[in-house]
PDB file of C-alpha atoms in Angstrom:
ATOM      1  CA  MET H   1      15.824 -73.927  12.428  1.00 52.00           C
ATOM      2  CA  SER H   2      14.622 -72.890   9.022  1.00 53.00           C
ATOM      3  CA  ASN H   3      11.205 -72.368  10.594  1.00 54.00           C
ATOM      4  CA  LYS H   4      12.715 -69.873  13.045  1.00 54.00           C
ATOM      5  CA  LYS H   5      14.576 -68.116  10.217  1.00 52.00           C
ATOM      6  CA  SER H   6      11.458 -67.884   8.102  1.00 55.00           C
ATOM      7  CA  LYS H   7       9.480 -66.516  11.095  1.00 55.00           C
ATOM      8  CA  LYS H   8      12.279 -64.072  11.800  1.00 53.00           C
ATOM      9  CA  ASN H   9      12.409 -63.029   8.110  1.00 54.00           C
ATOM     10  CA  SER H  10       8.638 -62.640   7.929  1.00 61.00           C
ATOM     11  CA  THR H  11       8.654 -60.583  11.155  1.00 62.00           C
ATOM     12  CA  GLN H  12      11.383 -58.368   9.741  1.00 59.00           C
ATOM     13  CA  ALA H  13       9.487 -58.058   6.464  1.00 57.00           C
ATOM     14  CA  GLU H  14       6.352 -57.062   8.347  1.00 62.00           C
ATOM     15  CA  ALA H  15       8.293 -54.488  10.366  1.00 56.00           C
ATOM     16  CA  VAL H  16       9.818 -53.020   7.215  1.00 53.00           C
ATOM     17  CA  GLU H  17       6.410 -52.979   5.551  1.00 61.00           C
ATOM     18  CA  THR H  18       4.912 -51.212   8.591  1.00 61.00           C
ATOM     19  CA  VAL H  19       7.659 -48.580   8.583  1.00 54.00           C
ATOM     20  CA  VAL H  20       7.269 -48.044   4.843  1.00 53.00           C
ATOM     21  CA  THR H  21       3.488 -47.721   5.197  1.00 60.00           C
ATOM     22  CA  GLU H  22       3.799 -45.292   8.117  1.00 59.00           C
ATOM     23  CA  THR H  23       6.379 -43.240   6.220  1.00 59.00           C
ATOM     24  CA  ALA H  24       4.169 -43.142   3.128  1.00 54.00           C
ATOM     25  CA  ASP H  25       1.176 -42.097   5.250  1.00 57.00           C
ATOM     26  CA  ALA H  26       3.249 -39.346   6.919  1.00 55.00           C
ATOM     27  CA  GLU H  27       4.478 -38.119   3.530  1.00 58.00           C
ATOM     28  CA  THR H  28       0.896 -38.098   2.220  1.00 60.00           C
ATOM     29  CA  VAL H  29      -0.257 -36.033   5.208  1.00 54.00           C
ATOM     30  CA  GLU H  30       2.725 -33.684   4.796  1.00 59.00           C
ATOM     31  CA  SER H  31       2.115 -33.289   1.065  1.00 64.00           C
ATOM     32  CA  GLU H  32      -1.588 -32.572   1.699  1.00 64.00           C
ATOM     33  CA  GLU H  33      -0.665 -29.970   4.332  1.00 65.00           C
ATOM     34  CA  THR H  34       1.888 -28.456   1.964  1.00 69.00           C
ATOM     35  CA  LYS H  35      -0.649 -28.372  -0.853  1.00 69.00           C
ATOM     36  CA  SER H  36      -3.265 -26.728   1.329  1.00 74.00           C
ATOM     37  CA  ALA H  37      -0.728 -24.162   2.574  1.00 70.00           C
ATOM     38  CA  GLU H  38       0.351 -23.459  -1.011  1.00 76.00           C
ATOM     39  CA  GLU H  39      -3.288 -23.130  -2.091  1.00 77.00           C
ATOM     40  CA  LYS H  40      -3.977 -20.675   0.739  1.00 75.00           C
ATOM     41  CA  LYS H  41      -0.887 -18.655  -0.164  1.00 73.00           C
ATOM     42  CA  GLU H  42      -1.811 -18.642  -3.849  1.00 78.00           C
ATOM     43  CA  LYS H  43      -5.383 -17.611  -3.041  1.00 75.00           C
ATOM     44  CA  ALA H  44      -4.159 -14.734  -0.844  1.00 70.00           C
ATOM     45  CA  ASN H  45      -1.724 -13.603  -3.557  1.00 71.00           C
ATOM     46  CA  SER H  46      -4.454 -13.667  -6.194  1.00 76.00           C
ATOM     47  CA  LYS H  47      -6.729 -11.586  -3.947  1.00 75.00           C
ATOM     48  CA  ILE H  48      -3.951  -9.008  -3.463  1.00 71.00           C
ATOM     49  CA  LEU H  49      -3.203  -8.882  -7.189  1.00 72.00           C
ATOM     50  CA  GLU H  50      -6.907  -8.540  -7.994  1.00 75.00           C
ATOM     51  CA  TRP H  51      -7.228  -5.694  -5.485  1.00 69.00           C
ATOM     52  CA  ILE H  52      -4.230  -3.906  -6.993  1.00 67.00           C
ATOM     53  CA  LYS H  53      -5.585  -4.360 -10.534  1.00 72.00           C
ATOM     54  CA  ASN H  54      -8.990  -2.987  -9.545  1.00 73.00           C
ATOM     55  CA  ASN H  55      -7.608  -0.102  -7.497  1.00 75.00           C
ATOM     56  CA  LYS H  56      -6.628   2.512 -10.082  1.00 76.00           C
ATOM     57  CA  ALA H  57      -6.363   5.218  -7.440  1.00 76.00           C
ATOM     58  CA  LEU H  58      -3.510   3.276  -5.851  1.00 79.00           C
ATOM     59  CA  ASP H  59      -1.754   3.186  -9.215  1.00 81.00           C
ATOM     60  CA  ALA H  60      -2.006   6.967  -9.423  1.00 81.00           C
ATOM     61  CA  LEU H  61      -0.492   7.388  -5.975  1.00 83.00           C
ATOM     62  CA  ILE H  62       2.351   4.985  -6.745  1.00 86.00           C
ATOM     63  CA  LEU H  63       3.134   6.823  -9.988  1.00 88.00           C
ATOM     64  CA  PHE H  64       3.012  10.114  -8.083  1.00 89.00           C
ATOM     65  CA  ALA H  65       5.546   8.822  -5.535  1.00 90.00           C
ATOM     66  CA  ILE H  66       7.846   7.682  -8.359  1.00 92.00           C
ATOM     67  CA  PHE H  67       7.477  11.108 -10.001  1.00 92.00           C
ATOM     68  CA  GLU H  68       8.344  12.873  -6.742  1.00 91.00           C
ATOM     69  CA  LEU H  69      11.477  10.759  -6.369  1.00 93.00           C
ATOM     70  CA  ALA H  70      12.465  11.481  -9.973  1.00 93.00           C
ATOM     71  CA  VAL H  71      12.052  15.236  -9.459  1.00 92.00           C
ATOM     72  CA  ILE H  72      14.174  15.123  -6.310  1.00 92.00           C
ATOM     73  CA  LEU H  73      16.894  13.169  -8.125  1.00 93.00           C
ATOM     74  CA  VAL H  74      16.848  15.587 -11.069  1.00 93.00           C
ATOM     75  CA  GLY H  75      17.149  18.526  -8.690  1.00 91.00           C
ATOM     76  CA  ILE H  76      20.070  16.949  -6.866  1.00 92.00           C
ATOM     77  CA  LEU H  77      21.992  15.269  -9.682  1.00 93.00           C
ATOM     78  CA  ALA H  78      21.259  17.344 -12.778  1.00 91.00           C
ATOM     79  CA  MET H  79      20.883  20.784 -11.223  1.00 91.00           C
ATOM     80  CA  LYS H  80      23.600  20.276  -8.601  1.00 90.00           C
ATOM     81  CA  GLU H  81      21.368  21.653  -5.835  1.00 89.00           C
ATOM     82  CA  PRO H  82      21.859  20.652  -2.175  1.00 91.00           C
ATOM     83  CA  VAL H  83      19.776  17.693  -1.008  1.00 92.00           C
ATOM     84  CA  VAL H  84      17.901  19.251   1.912  1.00 92.00           C
ATOM     85  CA  PRO H  85      16.597  22.360   0.100  1.00 89.00           C
ATOM     86  CA  VAL H  86      15.470  20.294  -2.894  1.00 90.00           C
ATOM     87  CA  CYS H  87      13.591  17.832  -0.710  1.00 91.00           C
ATOM     88  CA  LEU H  88      12.018  20.578   1.390  1.00 91.00           C
ATOM     89  CA  ILE H  89      10.920  22.613  -1.607  1.00 87.00           C
ATOM     90  CA  VAL H  90       9.502  19.625  -3.507  1.00 89.00           C
ATOM     91  CA  ILE H  91       7.701  18.215  -0.470  1.00 90.00           C
ATOM     92  CA  GLY H  92       6.497  21.713   0.408  1.00 90.00           C
ATOM     93  CA  ALA H  93       5.047  22.210  -3.079  1.00 90.00           C
ATOM     94  CA  ALA H  94       3.294  18.852  -2.870  1.00 89.00           C
ATOM     95  CA  GLY H  95       1.997  19.690   0.606  1.00 91.00           C
ATOM     96  CA  ILE H  96       0.614  23.038  -0.506  1.00 91.00           C
ATOM     97  CA  ALA H  97      -1.060  21.374  -3.472  1.00 90.00           C
ATOM     98  CA  ALA H  98      -2.540  18.665  -1.248  1.00 89.00           C
ATOM     99  CA  LEU H  99      -4.002  21.269   1.076  1.00 91.00           C
ATOM    100  CA  MET H 100      -5.359  23.405  -1.751  1.00 90.00           C
ATOM    101  CA  HIS H 101      -6.555  20.846  -4.285  1.00 86.00           C
ATOM    102  CA  ASN H 102     -10.224  21.817  -3.916  1.00 87.00           C
ATOM    103  CA  VAL H 103      -9.876  25.586  -4.319  1.00 89.00           C
ATOM    104  CA  GLU H 104     -10.829  27.517  -7.441  1.00 90.00           C
ATOM    105  CA  LEU H 105      -8.583  27.514 -10.484  1.00 88.00           C
ATOM    106  CA  TRP H 106      -7.476  31.165 -10.231  1.00 92.00           C
ATOM    107  CA  ILE H 107      -6.025  30.515  -6.757  1.00 92.00           C
ATOM    108  CA  HIS H 108      -3.831  27.789  -8.240  1.00 91.00           C
ATOM    109  CA  GLY H 109      -2.631  30.357 -10.765  1.00 92.00           C
ATOM    110  CA  VAL H 110      -1.683  32.711  -7.937  1.00 93.00           C
ATOM    111  CA  VAL H 111       0.248  29.944  -6.169  1.00 91.00           C
ATOM    112  CA  VAL H 112       2.137  29.086  -9.370  1.00 92.00           C
ATOM    113  CA  LEU H 113       2.934  32.771  -9.908  1.00 94.00           C
ATOM    114  CA  VAL H 114       4.212  33.133  -6.325  1.00 93.00           C
ATOM    115  CA  GLU H 115       6.438  30.060  -6.784  1.00 90.00           C
ATOM    116  CA  LEU H 116       7.848  31.476 -10.011  1.00 92.00           C
ATOM    117  CA  ILE H 117       8.517  34.904  -8.442  1.00 94.00           C
ATOM    118  CA  SER H 118      10.232  33.274  -5.451  1.00 91.00           C
ATOM    119  CA  GLY H 119      12.416  31.296  -7.861  1.00 89.00           C
ATOM    120  CA  ILE H 120      13.433  34.535  -9.578  1.00 93.00           C
ATOM    121  CA  LEU H 121      14.188  36.213  -6.259  1.00 94.00           C
ATOM    122  CA  ILE H 122      16.434  33.401  -5.027  1.00 89.00           C
ATOM    123  CA  SER H 123      18.001  32.832  -8.466  1.00 89.00           C
ATOM    124  CA  ARG H 124      16.796  29.237  -8.682  1.00 87.00           C
ATOM    125  CA  ILE H 125      14.357  29.443 -11.580  1.00 90.00           C
ATOM    126  CA  PRO H 126      14.866  25.873 -12.933  1.00 90.00           C
ATOM    127  CA  LEU H 127      14.303  24.384  -9.473  1.00 89.00           C
ATOM    128  CA  MET H 128      11.140  26.396  -8.965  1.00 90.00           C
ATOM    129  CA  VAL H 129       9.882  25.379 -12.411  1.00 91.00           C
ATOM    130  CA  LEU H 130      10.294  21.783 -11.276  1.00 90.00           C
ATOM    131  CA  CYS H 131       8.319  22.636  -8.150  1.00 90.00           C
ATOM    132  CA  ILE H 132       5.574  24.187 -10.275  1.00 93.00           C
ATOM    133  CA  VAL H 133       5.421  20.928 -12.231  1.00 93.00           C
ATOM    134  CA  VAL H 134       5.226  19.026  -8.921  1.00 92.00           C
ATOM    135  CA  TYR H 135       2.379  21.313  -7.835  1.00 93.00           C
ATOM    136  CA  ILE H 136       0.429  20.714 -11.045  1.00 92.00           C
ATOM    137  CA  VAL H 137       1.032  16.954 -10.999  1.00 92.00           C
ATOM    138  CA  THR H 138      -0.027  16.788  -7.348  1.00 91.00           C
ATOM    139  CA  ILE H 139      -3.285  18.590  -8.108  1.00 92.00           C
ATOM    140  CA  ALA H 140      -3.968  16.311 -11.086  1.00 90.00           C
ATOM    141  CA  THR H 141      -3.156  13.171  -9.087  1.00 89.00           C
ATOM    142  CA  LEU H 142      -5.435  14.170  -6.232  1.00 88.00           C
ATOM    143  CA  LYS H 143      -8.278  15.015  -8.617  1.00 88.00           C
ATOM    144  CA  TYR H 144      -7.871  11.617 -10.307  1.00 86.00           C
ATOM    145  CA  TYR H 145      -7.587   9.838  -6.943  1.00 84.00           C
ATOM    146  CA  TYR H 146     -10.807  11.307  -5.587  1.00 85.00           C
ATOM    147  CA  MET H 147     -12.589  10.793  -8.890  1.00 84.00           C
ATOM    148  CA  GLU H 148     -11.661   7.079  -8.926  1.00 78.00           C
ATOM    149  CA  ARG H 149     -12.406   6.666  -5.254  1.00 77.00           C
ATOM    150  CA  ASN H 150     -15.897   8.160  -5.513  1.00 80.00           C
ATOM    151  CA  LYS H 151     -16.997   5.962  -8.432  1.00 74.00           C
TER     152      LYS H 151
END
């Protein structure tokens, strides 16, 4: 009888040992898969961060977008202007600057003068001064962007 019990105990011990070994092997495979997935993710993140660090033109465009948003918020909150006209005027000034960024300097002066005169005519001089600033910043950003891109 004790022989049967010892065989039964040894069989149970072997079964437990097999389950433990299989579980440990499965955990090892899972941990290796997890590590490789983490390494791939980390490698991809480092490539993205490296690209962003090396891409100064992208930085200029991001700062330009933040500046545009700030000008729109100043026009709406500080100057108490309606939302739609502020957005249209600011985006229009940036659009005009984007289309004309390669023209001669005196033409930019004419555009700035026309914006200022239109601000006087519609009695919105501070808003049009902001748009002139947007125009100048847009020109500068585009010049910097193309300069960095063509290096």
